[in-house]
mmCIF file with all atom_site columns, C-alpha atoms in Angstrom:
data_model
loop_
_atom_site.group_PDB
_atom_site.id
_atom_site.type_symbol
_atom_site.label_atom_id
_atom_site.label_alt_id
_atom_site.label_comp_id
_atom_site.label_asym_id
_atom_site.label_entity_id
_atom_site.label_seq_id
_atom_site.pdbx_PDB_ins_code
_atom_site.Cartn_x
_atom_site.Cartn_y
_atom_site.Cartn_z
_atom_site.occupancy
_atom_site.B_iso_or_equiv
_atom_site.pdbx_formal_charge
_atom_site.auth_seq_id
_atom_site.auth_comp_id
_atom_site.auth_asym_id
_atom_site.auth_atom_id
_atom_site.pdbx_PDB_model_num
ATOM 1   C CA . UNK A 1 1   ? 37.048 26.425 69.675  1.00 0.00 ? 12  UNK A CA 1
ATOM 2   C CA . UNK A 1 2   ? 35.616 27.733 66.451  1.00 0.00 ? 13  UNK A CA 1
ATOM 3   C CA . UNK A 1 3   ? 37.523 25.290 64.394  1.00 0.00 ? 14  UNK A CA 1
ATOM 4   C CA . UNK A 1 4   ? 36.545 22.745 66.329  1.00 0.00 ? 15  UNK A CA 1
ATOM 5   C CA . UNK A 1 5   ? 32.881 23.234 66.175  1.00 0.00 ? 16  UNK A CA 1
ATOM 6   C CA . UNK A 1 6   ? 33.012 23.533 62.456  1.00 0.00 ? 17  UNK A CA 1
ATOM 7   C CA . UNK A 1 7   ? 34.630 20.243 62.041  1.00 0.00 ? 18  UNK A CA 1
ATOM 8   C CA . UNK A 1 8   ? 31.545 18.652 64.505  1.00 0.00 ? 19  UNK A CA 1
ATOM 9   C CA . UNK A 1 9   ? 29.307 20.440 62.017  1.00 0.00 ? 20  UNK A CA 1
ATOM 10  C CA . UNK A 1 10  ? 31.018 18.989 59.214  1.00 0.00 ? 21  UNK A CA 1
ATOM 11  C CA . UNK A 1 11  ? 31.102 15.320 60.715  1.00 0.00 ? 22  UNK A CA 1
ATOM 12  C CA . UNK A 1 12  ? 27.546 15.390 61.425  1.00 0.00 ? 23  UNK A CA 1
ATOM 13  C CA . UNK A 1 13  ? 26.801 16.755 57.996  1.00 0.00 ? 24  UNK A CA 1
ATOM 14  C CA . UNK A 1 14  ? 29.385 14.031 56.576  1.00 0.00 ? 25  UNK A CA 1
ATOM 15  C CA . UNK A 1 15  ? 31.547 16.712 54.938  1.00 0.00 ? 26  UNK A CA 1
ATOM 16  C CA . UNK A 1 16  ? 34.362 16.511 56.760  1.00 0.00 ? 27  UNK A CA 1
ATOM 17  C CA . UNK A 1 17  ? 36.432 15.094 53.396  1.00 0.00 ? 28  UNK A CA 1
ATOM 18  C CA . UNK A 1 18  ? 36.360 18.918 52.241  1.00 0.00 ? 29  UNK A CA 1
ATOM 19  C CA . UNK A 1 19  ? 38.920 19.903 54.857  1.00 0.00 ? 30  UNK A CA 1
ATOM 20  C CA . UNK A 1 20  ? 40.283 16.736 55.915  1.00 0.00 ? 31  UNK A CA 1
ATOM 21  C CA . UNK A 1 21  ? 42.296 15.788 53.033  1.00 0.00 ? 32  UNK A CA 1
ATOM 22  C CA . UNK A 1 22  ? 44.285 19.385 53.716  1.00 0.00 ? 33  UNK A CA 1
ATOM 23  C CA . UNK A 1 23  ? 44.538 19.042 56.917  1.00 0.00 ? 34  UNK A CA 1
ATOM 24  C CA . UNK A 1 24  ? 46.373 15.749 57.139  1.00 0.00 ? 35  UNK A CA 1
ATOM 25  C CA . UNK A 1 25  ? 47.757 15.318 53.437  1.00 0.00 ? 36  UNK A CA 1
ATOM 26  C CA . UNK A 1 26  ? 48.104 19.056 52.894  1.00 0.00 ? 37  UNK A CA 1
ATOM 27  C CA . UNK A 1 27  ? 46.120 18.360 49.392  1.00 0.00 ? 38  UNK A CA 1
ATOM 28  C CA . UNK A 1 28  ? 42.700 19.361 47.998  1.00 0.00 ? 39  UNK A CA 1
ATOM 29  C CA . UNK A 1 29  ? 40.119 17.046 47.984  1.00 0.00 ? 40  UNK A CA 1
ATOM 30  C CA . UNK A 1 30  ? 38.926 15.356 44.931  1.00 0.00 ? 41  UNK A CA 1
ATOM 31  C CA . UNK A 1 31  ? 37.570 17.735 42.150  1.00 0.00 ? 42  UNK A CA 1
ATOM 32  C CA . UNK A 1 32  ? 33.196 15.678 42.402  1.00 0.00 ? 43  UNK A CA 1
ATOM 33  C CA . UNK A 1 33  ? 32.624 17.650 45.776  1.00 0.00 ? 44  UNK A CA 1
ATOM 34  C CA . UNK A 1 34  ? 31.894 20.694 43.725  1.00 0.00 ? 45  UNK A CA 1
ATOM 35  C CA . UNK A 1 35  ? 28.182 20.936 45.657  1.00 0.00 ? 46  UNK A CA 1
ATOM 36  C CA . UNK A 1 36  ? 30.199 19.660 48.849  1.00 0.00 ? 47  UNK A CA 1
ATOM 37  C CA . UNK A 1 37  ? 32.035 22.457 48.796  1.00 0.00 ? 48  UNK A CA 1
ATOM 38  C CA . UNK A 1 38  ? 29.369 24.982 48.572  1.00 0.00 ? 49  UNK A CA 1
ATOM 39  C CA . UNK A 1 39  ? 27.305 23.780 51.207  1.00 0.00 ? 50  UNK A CA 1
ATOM 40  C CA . UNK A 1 40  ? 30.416 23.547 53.636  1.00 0.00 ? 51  UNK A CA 1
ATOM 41  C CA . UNK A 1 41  ? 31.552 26.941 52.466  1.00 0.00 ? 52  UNK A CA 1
ATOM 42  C CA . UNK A 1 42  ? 28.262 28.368 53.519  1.00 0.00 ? 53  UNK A CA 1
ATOM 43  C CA . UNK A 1 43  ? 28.103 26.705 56.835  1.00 0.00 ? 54  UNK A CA 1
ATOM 44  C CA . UNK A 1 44  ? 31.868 28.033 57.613  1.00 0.00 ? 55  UNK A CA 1
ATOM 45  C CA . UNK A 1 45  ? 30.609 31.652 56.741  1.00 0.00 ? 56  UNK A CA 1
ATOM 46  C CA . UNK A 1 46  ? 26.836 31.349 58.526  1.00 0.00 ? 57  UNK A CA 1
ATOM 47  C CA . UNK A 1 47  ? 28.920 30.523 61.652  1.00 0.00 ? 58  UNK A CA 1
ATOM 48  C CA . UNK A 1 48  ? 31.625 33.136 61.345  1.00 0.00 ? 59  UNK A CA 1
ATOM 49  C CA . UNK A 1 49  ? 32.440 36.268 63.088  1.00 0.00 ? 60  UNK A CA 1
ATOM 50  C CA . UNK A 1 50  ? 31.063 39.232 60.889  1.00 0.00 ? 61  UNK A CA 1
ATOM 51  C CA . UNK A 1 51  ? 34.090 40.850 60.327  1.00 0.00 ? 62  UNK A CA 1
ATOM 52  C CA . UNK A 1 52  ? 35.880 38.365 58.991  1.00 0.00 ? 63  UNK A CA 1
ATOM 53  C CA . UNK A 1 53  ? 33.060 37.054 56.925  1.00 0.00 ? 64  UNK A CA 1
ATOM 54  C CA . UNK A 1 54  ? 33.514 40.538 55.085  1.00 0.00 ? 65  UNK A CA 1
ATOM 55  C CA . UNK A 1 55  ? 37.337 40.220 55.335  1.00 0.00 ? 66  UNK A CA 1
ATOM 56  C CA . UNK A 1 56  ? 36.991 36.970 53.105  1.00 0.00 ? 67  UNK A CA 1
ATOM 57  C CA . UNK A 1 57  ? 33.882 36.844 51.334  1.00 0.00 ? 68  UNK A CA 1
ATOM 58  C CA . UNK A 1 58  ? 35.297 36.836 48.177  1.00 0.00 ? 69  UNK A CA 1
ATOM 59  C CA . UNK A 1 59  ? 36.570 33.451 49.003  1.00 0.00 ? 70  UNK A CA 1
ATOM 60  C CA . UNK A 1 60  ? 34.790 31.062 46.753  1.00 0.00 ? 71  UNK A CA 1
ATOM 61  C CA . UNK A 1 61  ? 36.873 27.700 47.992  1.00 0.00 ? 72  UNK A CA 1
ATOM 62  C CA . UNK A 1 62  ? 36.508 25.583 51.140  1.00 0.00 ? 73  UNK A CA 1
ATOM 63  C CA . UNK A 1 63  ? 40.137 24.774 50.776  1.00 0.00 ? 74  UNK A CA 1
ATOM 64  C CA . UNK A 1 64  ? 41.066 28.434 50.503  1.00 0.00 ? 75  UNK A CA 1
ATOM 65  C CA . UNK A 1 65  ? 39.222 29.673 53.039  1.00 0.00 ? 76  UNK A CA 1
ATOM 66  C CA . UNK A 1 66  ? 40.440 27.270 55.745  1.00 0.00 ? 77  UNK A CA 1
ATOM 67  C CA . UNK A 1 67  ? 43.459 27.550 54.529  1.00 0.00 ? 78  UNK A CA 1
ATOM 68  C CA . UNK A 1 68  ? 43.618 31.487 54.752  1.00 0.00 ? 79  UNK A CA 1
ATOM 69  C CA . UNK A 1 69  ? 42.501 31.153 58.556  1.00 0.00 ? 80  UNK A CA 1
ATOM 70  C CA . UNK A 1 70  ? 45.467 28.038 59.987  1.00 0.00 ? 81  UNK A CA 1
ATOM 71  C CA . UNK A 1 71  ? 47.825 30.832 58.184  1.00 0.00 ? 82  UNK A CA 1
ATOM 72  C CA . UNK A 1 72  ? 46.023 33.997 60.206  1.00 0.00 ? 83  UNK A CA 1
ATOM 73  C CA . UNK A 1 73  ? 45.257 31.879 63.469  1.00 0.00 ? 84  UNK A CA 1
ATOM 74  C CA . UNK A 1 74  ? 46.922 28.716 63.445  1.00 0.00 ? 85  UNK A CA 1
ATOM 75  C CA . UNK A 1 75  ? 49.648 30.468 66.010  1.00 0.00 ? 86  UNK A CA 1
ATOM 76  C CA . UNK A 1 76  ? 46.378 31.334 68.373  1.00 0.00 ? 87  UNK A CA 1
ATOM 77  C CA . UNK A 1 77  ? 47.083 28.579 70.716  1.00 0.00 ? 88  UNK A CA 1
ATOM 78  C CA . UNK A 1 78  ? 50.701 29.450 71.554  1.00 0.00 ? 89  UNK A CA 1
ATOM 79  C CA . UNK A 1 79  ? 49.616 32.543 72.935  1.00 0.00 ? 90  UNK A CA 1
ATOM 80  C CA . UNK A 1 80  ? 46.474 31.327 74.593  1.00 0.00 ? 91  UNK A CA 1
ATOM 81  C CA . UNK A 1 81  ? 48.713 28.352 76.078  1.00 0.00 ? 92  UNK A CA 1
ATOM 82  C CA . UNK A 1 82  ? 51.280 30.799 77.782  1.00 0.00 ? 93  UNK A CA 1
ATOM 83  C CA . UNK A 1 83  ? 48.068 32.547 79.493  1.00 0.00 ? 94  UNK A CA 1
ATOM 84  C CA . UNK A 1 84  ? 46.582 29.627 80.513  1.00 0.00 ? 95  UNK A CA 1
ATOM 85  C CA . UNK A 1 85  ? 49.832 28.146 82.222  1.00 0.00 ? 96  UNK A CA 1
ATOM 86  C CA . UNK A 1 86  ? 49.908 31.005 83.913  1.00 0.00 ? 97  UNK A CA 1
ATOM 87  C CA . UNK A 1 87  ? 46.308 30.721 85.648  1.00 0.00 ? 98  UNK A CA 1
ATOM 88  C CA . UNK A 1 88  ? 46.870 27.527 86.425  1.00 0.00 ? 99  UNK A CA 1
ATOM 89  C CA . UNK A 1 89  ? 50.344 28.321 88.446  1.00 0.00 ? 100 UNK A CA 1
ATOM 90  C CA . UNK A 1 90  ? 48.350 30.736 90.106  1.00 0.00 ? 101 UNK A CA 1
ATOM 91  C CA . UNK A 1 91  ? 45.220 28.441 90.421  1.00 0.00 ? 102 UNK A CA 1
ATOM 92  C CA . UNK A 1 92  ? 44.352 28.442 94.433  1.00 0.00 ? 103 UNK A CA 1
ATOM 93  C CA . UNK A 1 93  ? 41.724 26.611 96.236  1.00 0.00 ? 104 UNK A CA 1
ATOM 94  C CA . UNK A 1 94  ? 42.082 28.731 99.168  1.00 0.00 ? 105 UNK A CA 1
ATOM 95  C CA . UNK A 1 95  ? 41.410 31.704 96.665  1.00 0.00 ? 106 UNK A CA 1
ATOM 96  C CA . UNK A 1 96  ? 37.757 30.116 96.101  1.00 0.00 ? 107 UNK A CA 1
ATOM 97  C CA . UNK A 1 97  ? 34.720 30.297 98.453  1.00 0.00 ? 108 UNK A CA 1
ATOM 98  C CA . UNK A 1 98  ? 33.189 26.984 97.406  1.00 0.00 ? 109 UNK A CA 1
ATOM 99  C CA . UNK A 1 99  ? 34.755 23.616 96.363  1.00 0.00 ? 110 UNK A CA 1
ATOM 100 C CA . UNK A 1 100 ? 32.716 23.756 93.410  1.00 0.00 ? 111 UNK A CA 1
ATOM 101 C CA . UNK A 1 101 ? 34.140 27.396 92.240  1.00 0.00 ? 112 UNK A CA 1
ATOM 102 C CA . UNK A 1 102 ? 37.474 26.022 92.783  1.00 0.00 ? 113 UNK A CA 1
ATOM 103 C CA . UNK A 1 103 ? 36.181 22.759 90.369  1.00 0.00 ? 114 UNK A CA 1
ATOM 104 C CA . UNK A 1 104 ? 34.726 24.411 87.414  1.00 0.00 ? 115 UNK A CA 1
ATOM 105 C CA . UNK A 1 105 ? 37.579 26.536 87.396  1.00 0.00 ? 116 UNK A CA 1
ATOM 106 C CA . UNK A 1 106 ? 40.348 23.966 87.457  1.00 0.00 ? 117 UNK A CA 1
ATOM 107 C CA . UNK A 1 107 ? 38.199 22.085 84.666  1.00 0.00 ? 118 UNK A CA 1
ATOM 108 C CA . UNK A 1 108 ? 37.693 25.212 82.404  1.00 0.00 ? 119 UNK A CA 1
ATOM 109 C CA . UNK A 1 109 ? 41.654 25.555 82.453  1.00 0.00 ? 120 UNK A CA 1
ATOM 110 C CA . UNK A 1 110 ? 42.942 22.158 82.100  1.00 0.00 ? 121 UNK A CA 1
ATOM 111 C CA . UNK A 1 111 ? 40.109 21.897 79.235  1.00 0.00 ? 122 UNK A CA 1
ATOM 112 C CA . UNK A 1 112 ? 41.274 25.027 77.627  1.00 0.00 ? 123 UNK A CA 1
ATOM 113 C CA . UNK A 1 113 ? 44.789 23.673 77.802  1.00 0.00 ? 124 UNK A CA 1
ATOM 114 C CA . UNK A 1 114 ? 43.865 20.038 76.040  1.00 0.00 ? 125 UNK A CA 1
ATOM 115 C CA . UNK A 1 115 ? 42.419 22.028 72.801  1.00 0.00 ? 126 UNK A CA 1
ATOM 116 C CA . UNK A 1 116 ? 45.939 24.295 72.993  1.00 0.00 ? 127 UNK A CA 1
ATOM 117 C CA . UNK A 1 117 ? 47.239 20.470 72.979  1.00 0.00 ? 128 UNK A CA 1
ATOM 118 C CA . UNK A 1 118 ? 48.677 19.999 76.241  1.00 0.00 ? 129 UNK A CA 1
ATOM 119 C CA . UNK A 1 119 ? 47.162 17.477 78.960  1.00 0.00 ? 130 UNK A CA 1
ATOM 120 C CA . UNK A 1 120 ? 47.026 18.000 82.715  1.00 0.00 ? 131 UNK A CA 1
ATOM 121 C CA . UNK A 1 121 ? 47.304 15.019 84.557  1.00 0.00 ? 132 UNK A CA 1
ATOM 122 C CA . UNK A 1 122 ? 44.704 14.047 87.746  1.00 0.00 ? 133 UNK A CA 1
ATOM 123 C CA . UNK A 1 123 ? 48.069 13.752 89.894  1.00 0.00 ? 134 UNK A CA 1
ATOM 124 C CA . UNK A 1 124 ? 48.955 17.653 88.718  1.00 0.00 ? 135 UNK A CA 1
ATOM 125 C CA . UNK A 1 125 ? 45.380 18.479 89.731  1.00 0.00 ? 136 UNK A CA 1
ATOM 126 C CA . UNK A 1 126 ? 45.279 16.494 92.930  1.00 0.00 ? 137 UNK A CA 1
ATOM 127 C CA . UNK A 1 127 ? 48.323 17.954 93.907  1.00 0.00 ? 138 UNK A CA 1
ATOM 128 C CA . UNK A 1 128 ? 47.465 21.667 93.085  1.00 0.00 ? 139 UNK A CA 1
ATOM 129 C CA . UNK A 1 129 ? 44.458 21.155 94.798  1.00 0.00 ? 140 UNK A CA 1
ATOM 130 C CA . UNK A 1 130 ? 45.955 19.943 97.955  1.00 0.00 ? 141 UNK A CA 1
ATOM 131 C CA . UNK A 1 131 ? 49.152 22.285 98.245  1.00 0.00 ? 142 UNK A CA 1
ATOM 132 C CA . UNK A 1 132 ? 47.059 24.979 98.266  1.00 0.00 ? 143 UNK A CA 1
ATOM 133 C CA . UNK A 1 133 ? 44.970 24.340 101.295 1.00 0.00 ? 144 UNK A CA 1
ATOM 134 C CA . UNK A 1 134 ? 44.243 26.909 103.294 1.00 0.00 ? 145 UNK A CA 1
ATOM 135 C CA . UNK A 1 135 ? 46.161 26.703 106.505 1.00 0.00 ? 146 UNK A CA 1
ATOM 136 C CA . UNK A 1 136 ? 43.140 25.722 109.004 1.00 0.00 ? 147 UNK A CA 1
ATOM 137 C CA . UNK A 1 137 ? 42.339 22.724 106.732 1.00 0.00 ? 148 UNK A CA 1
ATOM 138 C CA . UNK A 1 138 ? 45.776 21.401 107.134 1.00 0.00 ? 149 UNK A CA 1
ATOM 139 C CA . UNK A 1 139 ? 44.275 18.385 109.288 1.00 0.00 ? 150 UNK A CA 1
ATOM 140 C CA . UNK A 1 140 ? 41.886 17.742 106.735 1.00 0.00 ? 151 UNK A CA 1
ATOM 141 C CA . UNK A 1 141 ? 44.523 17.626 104.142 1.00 0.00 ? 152 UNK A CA 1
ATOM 142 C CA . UNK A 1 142 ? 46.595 15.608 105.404 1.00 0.00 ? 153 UNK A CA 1
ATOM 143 C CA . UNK A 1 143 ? 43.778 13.230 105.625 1.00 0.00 ? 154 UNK A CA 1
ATOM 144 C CA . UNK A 1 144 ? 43.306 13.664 101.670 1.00 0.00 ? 155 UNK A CA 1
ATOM 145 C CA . UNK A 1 145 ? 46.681 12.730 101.366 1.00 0.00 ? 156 UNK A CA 1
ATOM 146 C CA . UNK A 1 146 ? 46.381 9.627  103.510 1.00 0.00 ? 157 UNK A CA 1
ATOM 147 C CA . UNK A 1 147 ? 43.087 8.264  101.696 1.00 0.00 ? 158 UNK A CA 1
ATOM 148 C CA . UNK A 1 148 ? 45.303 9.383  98.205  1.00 0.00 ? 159 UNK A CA 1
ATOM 149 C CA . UNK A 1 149 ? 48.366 7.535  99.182  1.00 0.00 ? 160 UNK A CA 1
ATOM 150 C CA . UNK A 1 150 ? 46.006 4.234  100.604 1.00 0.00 ? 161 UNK A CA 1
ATOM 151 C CA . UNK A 1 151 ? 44.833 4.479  96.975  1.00 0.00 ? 162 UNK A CA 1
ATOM 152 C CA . UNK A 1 152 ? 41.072 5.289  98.097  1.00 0.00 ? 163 UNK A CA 1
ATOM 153 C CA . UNK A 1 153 ? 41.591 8.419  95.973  1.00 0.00 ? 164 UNK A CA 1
ATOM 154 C CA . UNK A 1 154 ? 43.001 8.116  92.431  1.00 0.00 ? 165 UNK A CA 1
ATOM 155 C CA . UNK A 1 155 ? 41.159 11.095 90.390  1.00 0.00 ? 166 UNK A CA 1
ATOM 156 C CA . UNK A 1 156 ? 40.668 14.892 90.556  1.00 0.00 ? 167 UNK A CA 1
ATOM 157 C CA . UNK A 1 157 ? 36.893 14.170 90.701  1.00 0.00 ? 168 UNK A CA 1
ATOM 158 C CA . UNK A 1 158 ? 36.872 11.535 93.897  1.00 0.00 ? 169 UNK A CA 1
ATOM 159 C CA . UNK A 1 159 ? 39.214 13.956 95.664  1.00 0.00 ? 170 UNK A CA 1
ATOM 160 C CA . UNK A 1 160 ? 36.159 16.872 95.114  1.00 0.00 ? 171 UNK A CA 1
ATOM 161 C CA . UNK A 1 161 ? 33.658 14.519 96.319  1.00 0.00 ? 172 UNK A CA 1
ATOM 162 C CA . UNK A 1 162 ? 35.144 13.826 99.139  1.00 0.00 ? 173 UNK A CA 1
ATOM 163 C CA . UNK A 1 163 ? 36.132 17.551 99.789  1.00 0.00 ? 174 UNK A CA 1
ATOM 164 C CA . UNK A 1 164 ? 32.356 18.090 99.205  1.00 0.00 ? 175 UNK A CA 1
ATOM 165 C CA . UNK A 1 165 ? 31.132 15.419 101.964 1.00 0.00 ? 176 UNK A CA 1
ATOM 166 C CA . UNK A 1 166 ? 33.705 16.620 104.360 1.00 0.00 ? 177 UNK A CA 1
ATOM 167 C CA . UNK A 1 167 ? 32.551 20.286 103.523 1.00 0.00 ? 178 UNK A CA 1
ATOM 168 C CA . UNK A 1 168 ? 29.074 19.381 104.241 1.00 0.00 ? 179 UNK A CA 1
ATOM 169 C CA . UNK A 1 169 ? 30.002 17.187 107.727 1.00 0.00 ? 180 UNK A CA 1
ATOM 170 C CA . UNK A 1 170 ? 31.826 20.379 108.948 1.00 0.00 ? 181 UNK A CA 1
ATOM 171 C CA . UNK A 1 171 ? 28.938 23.070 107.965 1.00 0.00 ? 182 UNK A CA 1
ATOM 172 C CA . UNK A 1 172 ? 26.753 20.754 109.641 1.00 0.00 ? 183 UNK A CA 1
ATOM 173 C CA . UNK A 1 173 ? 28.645 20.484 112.963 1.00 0.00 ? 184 UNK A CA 1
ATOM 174 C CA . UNK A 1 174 ? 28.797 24.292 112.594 1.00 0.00 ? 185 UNK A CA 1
ATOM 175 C CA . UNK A 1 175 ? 25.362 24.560 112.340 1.00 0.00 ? 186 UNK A CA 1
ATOM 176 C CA . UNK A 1 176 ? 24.457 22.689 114.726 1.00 0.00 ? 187 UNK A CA 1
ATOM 177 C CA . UNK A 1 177 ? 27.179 24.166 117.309 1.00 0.00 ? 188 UNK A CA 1
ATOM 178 C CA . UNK A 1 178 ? 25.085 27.629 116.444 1.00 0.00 ? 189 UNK A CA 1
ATOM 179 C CA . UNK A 1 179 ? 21.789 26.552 117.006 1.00 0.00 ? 190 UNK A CA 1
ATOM 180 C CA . UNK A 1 180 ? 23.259 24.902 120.530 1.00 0.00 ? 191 UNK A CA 1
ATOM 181 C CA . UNK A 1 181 ? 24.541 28.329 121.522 1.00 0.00 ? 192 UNK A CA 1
ATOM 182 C CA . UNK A 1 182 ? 21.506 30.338 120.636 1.00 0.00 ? 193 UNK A CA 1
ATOM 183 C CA . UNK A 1 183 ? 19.303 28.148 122.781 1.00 0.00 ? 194 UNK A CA 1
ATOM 184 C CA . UNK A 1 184 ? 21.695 28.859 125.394 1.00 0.00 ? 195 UNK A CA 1
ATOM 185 C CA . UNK A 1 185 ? 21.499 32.550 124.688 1.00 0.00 ? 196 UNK A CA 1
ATOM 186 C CA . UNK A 1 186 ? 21.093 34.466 127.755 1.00 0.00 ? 197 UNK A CA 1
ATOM 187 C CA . UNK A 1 187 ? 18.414 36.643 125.278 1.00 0.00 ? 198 UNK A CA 1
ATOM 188 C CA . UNK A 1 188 ? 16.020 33.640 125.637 1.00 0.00 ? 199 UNK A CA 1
ATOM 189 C CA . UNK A 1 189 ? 15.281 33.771 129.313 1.00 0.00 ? 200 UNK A CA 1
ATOM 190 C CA . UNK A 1 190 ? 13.155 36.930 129.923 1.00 0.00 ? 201 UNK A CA 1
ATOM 191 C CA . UNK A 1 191 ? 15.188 38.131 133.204 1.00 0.00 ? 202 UNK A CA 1
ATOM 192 C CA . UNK A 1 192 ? 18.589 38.089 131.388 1.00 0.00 ? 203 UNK A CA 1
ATOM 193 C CA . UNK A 1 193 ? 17.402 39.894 128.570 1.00 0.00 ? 204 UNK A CA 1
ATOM 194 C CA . UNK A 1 194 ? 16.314 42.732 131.151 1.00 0.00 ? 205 UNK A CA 1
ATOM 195 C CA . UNK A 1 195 ? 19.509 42.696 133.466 1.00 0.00 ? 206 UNK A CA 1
ATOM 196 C CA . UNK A 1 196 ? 21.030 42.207 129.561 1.00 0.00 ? 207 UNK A CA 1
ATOM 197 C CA . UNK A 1 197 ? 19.690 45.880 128.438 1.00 0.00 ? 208 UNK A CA 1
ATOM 198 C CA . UNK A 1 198 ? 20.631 47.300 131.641 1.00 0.00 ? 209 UNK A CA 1
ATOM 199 C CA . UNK A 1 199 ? 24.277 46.374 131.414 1.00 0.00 ? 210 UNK A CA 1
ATOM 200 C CA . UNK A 1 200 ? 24.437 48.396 128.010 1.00 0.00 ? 211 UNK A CA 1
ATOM 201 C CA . UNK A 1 201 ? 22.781 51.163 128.592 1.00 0.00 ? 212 UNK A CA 1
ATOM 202 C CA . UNK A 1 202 ? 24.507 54.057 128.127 1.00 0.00 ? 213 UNK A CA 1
ATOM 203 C CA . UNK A 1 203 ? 23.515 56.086 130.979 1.00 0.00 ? 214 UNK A CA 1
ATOM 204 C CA . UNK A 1 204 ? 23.761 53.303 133.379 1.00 0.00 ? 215 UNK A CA 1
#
């Protein structure tokens, strides 16, 4: 992520030619970027972690320096890829109290996973999501499947919308179920709530 920000930097600062040429050619730029390379240098170290600006601070070349960190870290996203495959196998959406938990999380995986280089498809995600319904919701899920198989749902993000609309129909039958039972309540009427305490009282 790191790298990645610095090369933004260095694209909106239209000194990108001081890494680029390594990174694609594996040669140094051309020797008139002299002042180029300083003021890229300085934004690599400004934005650095301050241990390893120490560890190479004697570093007086763009070219070295970036250099010196694909040889330390260029590996990183190997290991970070392994983890992340792993999350994602064990990625649950009946884990998750809220469609929306469930959503950032799948997002902050499958994004961490494109800048280790490897893409998640919406059809992975729609079907992660889906075989990992909580039992109760089976009905509901094999609705999602119909409306996915009709075509009405092609995307990870039109299958959470409609999760979300269907989450907010049922919470407001729910709700509306509760407030029918506590006007029913036999607390309400003032002669059931007396005969009520009288039942439970523990002398009685």
């Amino acid at each position: 992520m790191w790298a990645q920000d610095v090369e933004l930097h260095l694209i909106a600062r239209d000194l990108l030619h001081t890494i680029q040429e390594l990174c694609h050619k594996g040669t140094a730029p051309d020797p008139q970027t002299e002042i180029d390379n300083s003021r890229t240098l300085a934004l690599m170290m400004r934005h650095m972690d301050r241990d390893l600006r120490f560890e190479f601070m004697n570093e007086d070349s763009v070219i070295k320096l970036w250099q010196a960190l694909r040889e330390r870290y260029g590996n990183v996203r190997d290991s970070i890829l392994s983890n992340l495959e792993a999350e994602l196998n064990d990625l649950r959406f009946s884990d998750f109290d809220t469609i929306i938990q469930f959503y950032s999380e799948a997002l902050r995986i499958t994004g961490m996973m494109r800048l280790c280089g490897k893409t998640i498809t919406e059809e992975q995600l729609i079907e992660k999501t889906l075989n990992t319904f909580p039992v109760y919701a089976m009905r509901s899920c094999d609705l999602f499947w119909t409306h996915i198989n009709a075509r009405r749902i092609t995307s990870f993000q039109q299958l959470i919308k409609a999760m979300e609309i269907a989450e907010r129909k049922d919470n407001e039958l729910v709700r509306r179920e509760i407030d029918r039972l506590r006007d029913s309540y036999p607390e309400r009427r003032p002669m059931a709530r007396e005969s009520c305490h009288r039942r439970h009282d523990l002398y009685d």
